[in-house]
Short mmCIF file of C-alpha atoms in Angstrom, two decimals:
data_model
loop_
_atom_site.label_atom_id
_atom_site.label_comp_id
_atom_site.label_asym_id
_atom_site.label_seq_id
_atom_site.Cartn_x
_atom_site.Cartn_y
_atom_site.Cartn_z
CA MET A 1 -30.15 11.12 6.73
CA ASN A 2 -26.70 10.30 9.00
CA GLN A 3 -23.50 12.32 9.01
CA GLU A 4 -21.55 8.86 7.84
CA THR A 5 -23.97 8.84 4.84
CA LEU A 6 -23.94 12.53 4.30
CA THR A 7 -20.05 12.04 4.13
CA ALA A 8 -19.80 9.12 1.55
CA SER A 9 -22.59 10.43 -0.70
CA ALA A 10 -19.96 13.58 -1.56
CA LEU A 11 -16.85 11.18 -2.33
CA PRO A 12 -16.12 10.26 -6.19
CA LEU A 13 -16.85 6.67 -5.59
CA SER A 14 -20.41 7.02 -4.11
CA GLY A 15 -23.08 4.76 -5.57
CA VAL A 16 -20.38 1.85 -6.18
CA ARG A 17 -20.86 -1.38 -4.01
CA VAL A 18 -18.09 -3.26 -3.67
CA LEU A 19 -18.15 -7.52 -2.28
CA ASP A 20 -15.29 -7.96 -0.34
CA LEU A 21 -13.90 -11.62 -0.14
CA THR A 22 -10.14 -10.60 0.45
CA ARG A 23 -8.24 -11.46 3.36
CA VAL A 24 -4.79 -10.62 4.93
CA ARG A 25 -3.22 -7.56 3.60
CA ALA A 26 -2.96 -6.92 -0.36
CA GLY A 27 -6.47 -7.12 -1.14
CA PRO A 28 -7.89 -5.16 1.92
CA THR A 29 -5.31 -2.79 0.78
CA ALA A 30 -6.72 -2.48 -2.45
CA ILE A 31 -10.64 -2.18 -0.83
CA ARG A 32 -9.81 0.28 1.54
CA GLN A 33 -8.91 2.37 -1.02
CA LEU A 34 -12.48 2.39 -2.86
CA ALA A 35 -13.90 2.16 0.74
CA ASP A 36 -11.89 5.24 1.92
CA TRP A 37 -13.22 7.31 -1.12
CA GLY A 38 -17.12 6.56 -0.71
CA ALA A 39 -17.75 3.10 -2.17
CA ASP A 40 -19.98 0.80 -0.39
CA VAL A 41 -17.91 -1.70 0.77
CA ILE A 42 -19.60 -5.17 2.39
CA LYS A 43 -16.98 -7.50 3.82
CA ILE A 44 -17.98 -10.85 3.54
CA GLU A 45 -16.24 -13.02 6.52
CA GLU A 46 -17.08 -16.74 7.89
CA PRO A 47 -19.71 -17.05 10.29
CA VAL A 48 -18.19 -16.62 13.90
CA ASN A 49 -17.82 -20.09 15.42
CA PRO A 50 -18.80 -19.64 19.71
CA GLU A 51 -16.75 -22.74 20.32
CA THR A 52 -13.66 -21.31 18.81
CA GLU A 53 -13.31 -17.79 18.83
CA THR A 54 -14.60 -16.68 22.40
CA GLU A 55 -12.38 -13.63 22.32
CA MET A 56 -14.50 -10.34 20.77
CA GLY A 57 -11.64 -8.37 19.32
CA GLY A 58 -8.14 -9.92 19.53
CA MET A 59 -6.78 -9.05 16.27
CA ARG A 60 -9.66 -6.88 15.20
CA LEU A 61 -8.88 -4.45 17.99
CA GLY A 62 -5.64 -4.31 16.50
CA PRO A 63 -3.79 -1.47 14.98
CA ASP A 64 -3.13 -3.25 11.48
CA TYR A 65 -6.74 -4.61 11.63
CA GLN A 66 -8.30 -1.00 12.36
CA ASN A 67 -6.48 0.58 9.82
CA LEU A 68 -6.88 -1.45 6.72
CA GLN A 69 -10.40 -2.62 7.14
CA ARG A 70 -11.95 0.94 8.20
CA ASN A 71 -15.27 2.63 6.27
CA LYS A 72 -16.83 -0.97 5.27
CA ARG A 73 -20.02 -2.90 6.56
CA SER A 74 -19.58 -6.80 7.67
CA ILE A 75 -21.68 -9.57 6.91
CA THR A 76 -21.18 -13.30 7.80
CA LEU A 77 -21.57 -16.04 5.09
CA ASN A 78 -20.89 -19.77 4.91
CA LEU A 79 -19.78 -20.13 1.33
CA LYS A 80 -19.18 -23.64 1.85
CA ASP A 81 -22.61 -23.83 2.31
CA PRO A 82 -25.33 -23.88 -0.80
CA GLU A 83 -27.17 -21.12 0.80
CA GLY A 84 -24.23 -19.03 1.79
CA VAL A 85 -23.68 -19.06 -2.08
CA ALA A 86 -27.12 -18.52 -3.05
CA LEU A 87 -27.19 -15.33 -0.44
CA PHE A 88 -23.89 -13.81 -2.05
CA LYS A 89 -25.08 -14.28 -5.38
CA GLN A 90 -28.19 -12.06 -4.80
CA LEU A 91 -25.82 -9.59 -3.43
CA VAL A 92 -23.83 -10.00 -6.86
CA LYS A 93 -26.92 -8.81 -9.09
CA ASP A 94 -26.50 -5.19 -7.92
CA ALA A 95 -22.89 -5.31 -7.08
CA ASP A 96 -20.37 -3.23 -8.89
CA VAL A 97 -17.21 -5.12 -7.76
CA VAL A 98 -16.19 -8.08 -6.36
CA ALA A 99 -12.70 -8.64 -5.35
CA GLU A 100 -11.19 -12.06 -4.05
CA ASN A 101 -7.49 -13.21 -3.08
CA TYR A 102 -8.20 -16.93 -2.69
CA ARG A 103 -5.75 -19.44 -4.49
CA PRO A 104 -6.96 -19.50 -8.59
CA ASP A 105 -8.39 -22.70 -7.89
CA VAL A 106 -10.72 -22.36 -4.92
CA LYS A 107 -12.77 -19.91 -6.47
CA THR A 108 -13.87 -22.05 -8.70
CA ARG A 109 -14.31 -24.92 -6.38
CA LEU A 110 -16.66 -22.28 -4.10
CA GLY A 111 -18.65 -21.99 -7.63
CA ILE A 112 -17.93 -18.10 -7.23
CA ASP A 113 -15.56 -17.48 -10.31
CA TYR A 114 -15.77 -15.16 -12.47
CA GLU A 115 -17.41 -16.78 -15.45
CA THR A 116 -20.05 -17.73 -12.86
CA LEU A 117 -20.55 -14.54 -11.33
CA ARG A 118 -20.29 -12.53 -14.81
CA ALA A 119 -23.49 -14.61 -16.12
CA ILE A 120 -25.81 -13.06 -12.95
CA ASN A 121 -24.24 -9.83 -13.55
CA PRO A 122 -22.48 -8.48 -17.10
CA ARG A 123 -21.15 -5.47 -15.71
CA LEU A 124 -19.43 -6.56 -12.76
CA ILE A 125 -16.04 -6.09 -12.10
CA TYR A 126 -14.03 -9.45 -10.83
CA ALA A 127 -10.72 -8.02 -9.24
CA SER A 128 -8.54 -11.00 -7.83
CA ILE A 129 -5.61 -10.47 -6.30
CA SER A 130 -2.74 -13.80 -5.72
CA GLY A 131 0.78 -14.18 -5.15
CA PHE A 132 2.04 -15.13 -8.86
CA GLY A 133 -0.92 -14.70 -10.68
CA GLN A 134 -3.98 -16.55 -12.09
CA ASP A 135 -2.34 -19.35 -14.40
CA GLY A 136 1.29 -20.59 -15.16
CA PRO A 137 3.58 -22.67 -12.87
CA TYR A 138 3.53 -20.77 -9.44
CA ALA A 139 -0.12 -19.91 -9.78
CA ARG A 140 -1.14 -22.37 -6.73
CA ARG A 141 1.62 -21.57 -4.66
CA PRO A 142 0.88 -19.78 -1.83
CA GLY A 143 2.57 -15.95 -2.07
CA TYR A 144 3.42 -14.03 0.71
CA ASP A 145 5.04 -10.77 0.76
CA GLN A 146 8.47 -11.99 2.22
CA ILE A 147 8.85 -14.85 0.01
CA VAL A 148 7.84 -12.21 -3.06
CA GLN A 149 10.56 -9.69 -2.07
CA GLY A 150 12.92 -12.45 -2.30
CA MET A 151 12.00 -14.12 -5.79
CA GLY A 152 11.57 -10.90 -7.53
CA GLY A 153 14.91 -9.93 -6.84
CA LEU A 154 14.26 -6.74 -4.25
CA MET A 155 16.04 -8.08 -1.15
CA SER A 156 19.08 -8.23 -3.66
CA ILE A 157 19.25 -4.86 -3.61
CA THR A 158 18.25 -4.05 -0.01
CA GLY A 159 20.84 -3.29 2.34
CA LEU A 160 24.49 -2.74 2.58
CA PRO A 161 26.98 -4.18 0.55
CA GLY A 162 28.38 -7.85 1.68
CA GLN A 163 25.81 -8.24 4.28
CA GLY A 164 23.55 -9.88 2.31
CA PRO A 165 19.65 -9.76 0.82
CA VAL A 166 17.70 -7.82 3.29
CA ARG A 167 13.84 -7.47 3.04
CA ALA A 168 12.20 -4.14 2.93
CA GLY A 169 11.07 -2.87 6.55
CA ILE A 170 7.22 -2.86 5.45
CA ALA A 171 4.99 -5.32 3.23
CA ILE A 172 5.97 -3.46 0.20
CA CYS A 173 4.96 -6.25 -2.40
CA ASP A 174 1.48 -6.68 -0.55
CA THR A 175 0.65 -2.73 -0.37
CA THR A 176 1.71 -2.31 -3.97
CA ALA A 177 -0.50 -5.09 -5.20
CA GLY A 178 -3.56 -3.88 -3.43
CA LEU A 179 -2.26 -0.41 -5.08
CA TYR A 180 -2.65 -1.61 -8.56
CA ALA A 181 -5.31 -3.50 -7.90
CA ALA A 182 -7.23 -1.01 -6.90
CA PHE A 183 -6.17 1.24 -9.79
CA GLY A 184 -7.29 -1.63 -12.10
CA ILE A 185 -10.31 -1.78 -10.54
CA VAL A 186 -11.56 1.60 -11.05
CA MET A 187 -9.68 1.93 -14.77
CA ALA A 188 -12.60 -0.88 -15.22
CA LEU A 189 -15.51 1.19 -13.89
CA PHE A 190 -14.37 4.54 -15.98
CA GLU A 191 -14.32 1.81 -19.16
CA ARG A 192 -17.32 0.54 -18.09
CA THR A 193 -19.50 3.83 -18.56
CA ARG A 194 -18.48 3.47 -22.44
CA THR A 195 -19.01 -0.41 -23.16
CA ASN A 196 -21.56 -1.01 -20.10
CA LEU A 197 -19.33 -4.37 -19.68
CA GLY A 198 -17.36 -5.34 -16.39
CA GLN A 199 -14.14 -7.18 -16.80
CA TRP A 200 -11.71 -9.39 -14.75
CA VAL A 201 -9.31 -7.40 -13.33
CA GLN A 202 -6.39 -9.18 -12.25
CA ALA A 203 -2.86 -8.11 -10.04
CA SER A 204 -0.43 -10.42 -8.51
CA LEU A 205 2.33 -9.61 -5.91
CA LEU A 206 5.52 -11.13 -7.98
CA GLU A 207 4.48 -8.48 -11.16
CA SER A 208 3.67 -5.62 -8.86
CA GLU A 209 7.18 -6.25 -7.22
CA LEU A 210 8.70 -6.42 -10.93
CA ALA A 211 6.92 -3.46 -11.45
CA ILE A 212 8.14 -1.17 -8.54
CA LEU A 213 11.75 -2.68 -9.30
CA ASP A 214 11.56 0.31 -11.86
CA LEU A 215 15.01 2.18 -12.77
CA GLN A 216 16.72 -1.31 -10.80
CA ALA A 217 14.57 -3.72 -13.59
CA ALA A 218 14.66 -1.26 -16.63
CA ARG A 219 19.02 -1.05 -15.78
CA TRP A 220 18.83 -5.11 -16.77
CA LEU A 221 16.24 -4.89 -19.07
CA VAL A 222 17.78 -2.78 -21.12
CA SER A 223 21.56 -2.57 -20.39
CA LYS A 224 21.68 -6.03 -19.37
CA GLU A 225 23.40 -4.83 -16.18
CA VAL A 226 22.67 -6.74 -13.04
CA PRO A 227 22.23 -4.12 -9.99
CA THR A 228 23.21 -5.02 -6.55
CA GLN A 229 23.15 -3.60 -2.88
CA ALA A 230 24.00 0.25 -2.58
CA GLY A 231 22.90 0.78 0.93
CA ASN A 232 22.23 3.99 1.83
CA ASN A 233 23.87 4.99 -1.71
CA HIS A 234 21.76 5.99 -4.90
CA PRO A 235 22.97 3.34 -7.59
CA THR A 236 23.78 6.15 -9.84
CA MET A 237 23.95 9.70 -8.61
CA ILE A 238 26.59 10.62 -6.00
CA PRO A 239 26.56 12.04 -3.11
CA THR A 240 23.55 10.42 -2.12
CA GLY A 241 23.04 8.90 1.01
CA LEU A 242 22.75 8.49 4.99
CA PHE A 243 25.26 10.66 6.87
CA GLN A 244 25.77 11.13 10.71
CA ALA A 245 25.89 15.34 12.07
CA LYS A 246 26.49 15.84 15.66
CA ASP A 247 23.10 14.71 17.03
CA GLY A 248 21.71 12.64 14.80
CA TYR A 249 21.28 11.04 10.83
CA ILE A 250 20.09 13.28 7.53
CA THR A 251 19.78 11.85 4.35
CA LEU A 252 20.67 13.77 1.40
CA GLN A 253 20.41 13.74 -2.25
CA VAL A 254 22.69 15.66 -4.98
CA PRO A 255 21.34 15.10 -8.19
CA GLY A 256 23.58 16.17 -11.31
CA GLN A 257 26.22 18.59 -11.98
CA VAL A 258 24.13 21.98 -10.96
CA MET A 259 23.31 20.58 -7.61
CA TRP A 260 26.95 19.11 -6.86
CA GLU A 261 27.91 22.94 -7.63
CA ARG A 262 25.73 24.34 -5.39
CA PHE A 263 26.33 21.68 -2.60
CA CYS A 264 30.46 22.14 -2.77
CA LYS A 265 29.54 25.92 -1.85
CA ALA A 266 26.66 25.36 0.77
CA MET A 267 29.49 23.29 2.99
CA GLU A 268 32.23 25.46 1.73
CA ARG A 269 34.12 23.08 -0.25
CA GLU A 270 34.43 24.59 -3.53
CA ASP A 271 37.93 22.75 -4.10
CA TRP A 272 36.06 19.69 -4.82
CA LEU A 273 34.78 21.00 -7.87
CA ASP A 274 38.28 20.74 -9.36
CA ASP A 275 39.16 17.95 -7.27
CA PRO A 276 39.33 14.71 -10.10
CA ARG A 277 37.97 12.61 -7.98
CA PHE A 278 34.85 14.11 -7.53
CA ARG A 279 34.68 16.67 -10.58
CA MET A 280 31.88 14.20 -12.56
CA ASN A 281 29.66 12.26 -11.50
CA ARG A 282 30.98 9.45 -12.91
CA ASP A 283 34.50 10.27 -10.79
CA ARG A 284 32.36 10.51 -7.64
CA SER A 285 30.89 7.25 -8.36
CA ARG A 286 34.30 5.80 -8.16
CA ASN A 287 35.57 7.49 -5.11
CA ARG A 288 32.27 7.51 -3.35
CA VAL A 289 33.56 5.82 -0.09
CA GLU A 290 36.18 8.58 0.23
CA LEU A 291 33.75 11.34 -0.65
CA ASN A 292 31.28 10.10 1.99
CA SER A 293 34.18 10.29 4.34
CA LEU A 294 34.94 13.56 4.04
CA ILE A 295 30.94 14.49 3.96
CA THR A 296 30.54 12.74 7.38
CA GLU A 297 33.48 14.52 8.74
CA ILE A 298 32.10 17.98 7.96
CA PHE A 299 28.63 17.04 8.89
CA SER A 300 29.98 15.65 12.27
CA GLU A 301 30.80 19.49 13.28
CA HIS A 302 27.26 20.50 13.61
CA PRO A 303 23.75 19.45 14.87
CA ARG A 304 21.44 18.18 12.04
CA GLU A 305 18.88 21.32 11.96
CA TYR A 306 22.04 23.20 11.09
CA TRP A 307 22.81 21.03 7.89
CA ILE A 308 19.07 20.61 7.21
CA GLU A 309 18.46 24.37 6.97
CA ARG A 310 21.69 25.74 5.43
CA LEU A 311 21.26 23.05 2.58
CA ASN A 312 17.84 23.42 2.08
CA LYS A 313 18.23 26.97 1.57
CA ALA A 314 20.95 26.60 -0.94
CA GLY A 315 18.57 24.43 -3.09
CA ILE A 316 19.59 20.57 -2.02
CA ALA A 317 17.13 18.30 -0.77
CA CYS A 318 17.80 16.89 2.48
CA GLY A 319 16.10 16.11 5.62
CA ALA A 320 16.38 14.15 8.77
CA VAL A 321 16.25 10.07 9.64
CA ASN A 322 13.36 9.92 11.41
CA SER A 323 12.04 7.03 13.61
CA ILE A 324 8.15 6.75 13.21
CA ASP A 325 6.88 8.16 16.17
CA GLU A 326 9.20 11.62 14.88
CA ALA A 327 7.86 11.22 11.34
CA PHE A 328 3.94 11.86 12.76
CA ALA A 329 5.35 14.90 14.57
CA ASP A 330 7.32 16.59 12.37
CA PRO A 331 5.86 19.94 11.48
CA GLN A 332 5.25 19.38 7.61
CA VAL A 333 3.08 16.07 8.59
CA ARG A 334 1.26 17.45 11.07
CA HIS A 335 0.12 20.32 8.63
CA LEU A 336 -0.83 17.84 6.10
CA GLY A 337 -3.03 16.07 8.37
CA THR A 338 -2.00 12.60 7.77
CA ALA A 339 -3.13 10.97 11.06
CA ILE A 340 -6.60 11.20 11.22
CA PRO A 341 -7.95 11.15 14.83
CA VAL A 342 -11.24 8.49 15.60
CA LYS A 343 -12.93 7.81 18.14
CA HIS A 344 -13.52 4.31 18.31
CA PRO A 345 -16.15 2.17 20.93
CA GLN A 346 -13.26 -0.22 22.50
CA LEU A 347 -10.51 1.21 21.88
CA GLY A 348 -11.08 5.05 22.55
CA ASP A 349 -9.45 7.91 20.72
CA ILE A 350 -7.03 6.48 18.52
CA ALA A 351 -5.95 7.67 14.90
CA LEU A 352 -5.56 6.06 11.44
CA VAL A 353 -3.39 7.03 8.71
CA GLY A 354 -5.07 8.83 6.08
CA GLN A 355 -4.82 8.96 2.16
CA PRO A 356 -2.20 10.49 0.41
CA ILE A 357 -4.38 11.30 -2.27
CA ARG A 358 -6.66 14.69 -2.46
CA THR A 359 -8.34 16.99 -4.66
CA ASP A 360 -9.44 20.41 -4.50
CA ARG A 361 -13.43 19.01 -4.09
CA HIS A 362 -12.79 15.91 -2.08
CA ARG A 363 -10.26 14.68 1.03
CA ALA A 364 -11.18 11.01 2.08
CA THR A 365 -12.24 10.52 5.69
CA VAL A 366 -12.65 7.78 8.46
CA ARG A 367 -16.09 7.37 8.21
CA SER A 368 -16.67 4.44 10.43
CA VAL A 369 -14.18 1.95 12.23
CA ALA A 370 -13.30 -1.46 11.10
CA PRO A 371 -16.30 -3.43 11.73
CA MET A 372 -16.84 -6.26 13.84
CA PRO A 373 -18.16 -9.78 11.90
CA GLY A 374 -21.29 -9.66 11.01
CA ALA A 375 -22.51 -6.58 12.02
CA HIS A 376 -24.22 -5.47 9.40
CA ASN A 377 -26.12 -9.00 8.90
CA GLU A 378 -29.29 -7.61 9.54
CA GLU A 379 -28.91 -4.32 7.75
CA ILE A 380 -27.56 -5.94 4.44
CA LEU A 381 -29.63 -9.37 5.11
CA SER A 382 -33.00 -7.40 5.01
CA GLY A 383 -32.15 -5.35 1.78
CA LEU A 384 -32.48 -8.64 -0.13
CA GLY A 385 -36.21 -9.22 1.63
CA LEU A 386 -35.70 -11.53 4.45
CA ASP A 387 -37.34 -10.43 7.90
CA ALA A 388 -35.67 -11.09 11.51
CA ALA A 389 -36.94 -14.36 11.86
CA ALA A 390 -35.23 -15.93 8.65
CA ILE A 391 -32.24 -14.31 9.42
CA ASP A 392 -32.49 -15.87 13.27
CA GLU A 393 -33.14 -19.46 11.37
CA LEU A 394 -30.04 -18.75 8.78
CA ARG A 395 -27.96 -17.42 11.72
CA SER A 396 -28.84 -20.96 14.06
CA ARG A 397 -27.70 -23.00 11.22
CA HIS A 398 -24.42 -21.46 10.48
CA VAL A 399 -25.02 -20.27 7.27
CA ILE A 400 -24.33 -16.75 8.55
#
C-alpha cells in the first residue's frame, strides 16, 4: 500500500466513491471537499481530441485548475457514444455519489439522469448543481457567478454608496453553491446509513446567493427594509469600517455599547461617551460620517501596528487590511498551515489552499495533484474487467 492510499484510508470519507461529471467552478468546489476528506473521486472528462488539443497542459497547469481538481483520478469517456454511457453505467453500479452541473435537460438527453441511474443503483446519491434550479422559468438559462451576483441582490449592497453596483472580488455564488452541495451530499450519505436509499441532492447558485445574504435578506423579509450599499461600514453596528493609519489601512469593528466604551477609553476620547452625537448606536449611525472622520484623524497619527496592538489589548477587534501575499505571510496564517506545499511533476514546488476545517483526529492534505485527462483510464477500466487490448480498441474509436 503506497503512502497516498495510507493517507486517504485514514480520512473520514474513505470508502466513498464519487463519479465527478462537474465542470467550471461550483461543481468542482463541491467535489473537492469530498476528495480532500478521503473520497475516491473519479473525474470523468471528454476524450482528448489530438487535432484540437495540442497543448499538453494549458489551463490544466494553471493555479485555478490545480487548486480545484486535486486529489482526484481522471478517466475519459465519450458520453455521446452509447458505449461510453454503458461504461459509465458500469461505474455507477458501485458508486456512492454522482455529481453533475449540466443544464437540467442535458442529463436526460444523455440518459444519465437521476431516475435512470437510480434504477441501476438505488443507494446512489445524485447531486445536481445549477444556476437557477432544476425547474422553473429560468431552469434552462446558463447561470454564471457574475450573473447571479446581480440577480440575487448581492451587487446592490456591495460597494461604496453612490458608485453603482459592484461584484464581489471572488466567485462567491459558485463557491457557496459548491459548499452547500457538498453539505447536502454528506447529509444524504448520513441518512443512507439509516434508510439504505440514495436521493437527489440539488443546489443552485441563485438559492445559495440568497441564503448567504442572511442578515441583509432577513432585513427585507422580516422588516421590509431594503438594504443598500454601506461601503466598508457595517449596516447596523457603528463604528465598523476601514480606516487609514499612518502607513496603511486597518479594519475595525466595535459591536455594542460595552465595546464602544472600551474603544473610547483606548482611543483616549472618553468625551465621546457623553457626546449626544455618539452616545448610543442609533446616534452613531446617524452621525457615522462625522465619527469616522474623527477616528481617521486620530488613526493617522501612528502606524497601523501601533493601533492593532493597542486596540486588541483593549479587547477591540481590529486588524490589518492585507494584500493576498501579505495575508499568506501573516504569522497566524503561517501557523495554521493554510498554504499546503506540493511537489508538482511539471510546475515544481507550489502551494495550494488548504481546508479550513480540522478535527482532533484529521487534517485534510493534498495527496495528489490535479490529473491530466485520462491519466487513470487503464487503472479504472481494468477494474471493470477490461484488458489492455480492449482499452486500446476503445481509445482508437474515441470512446475513451
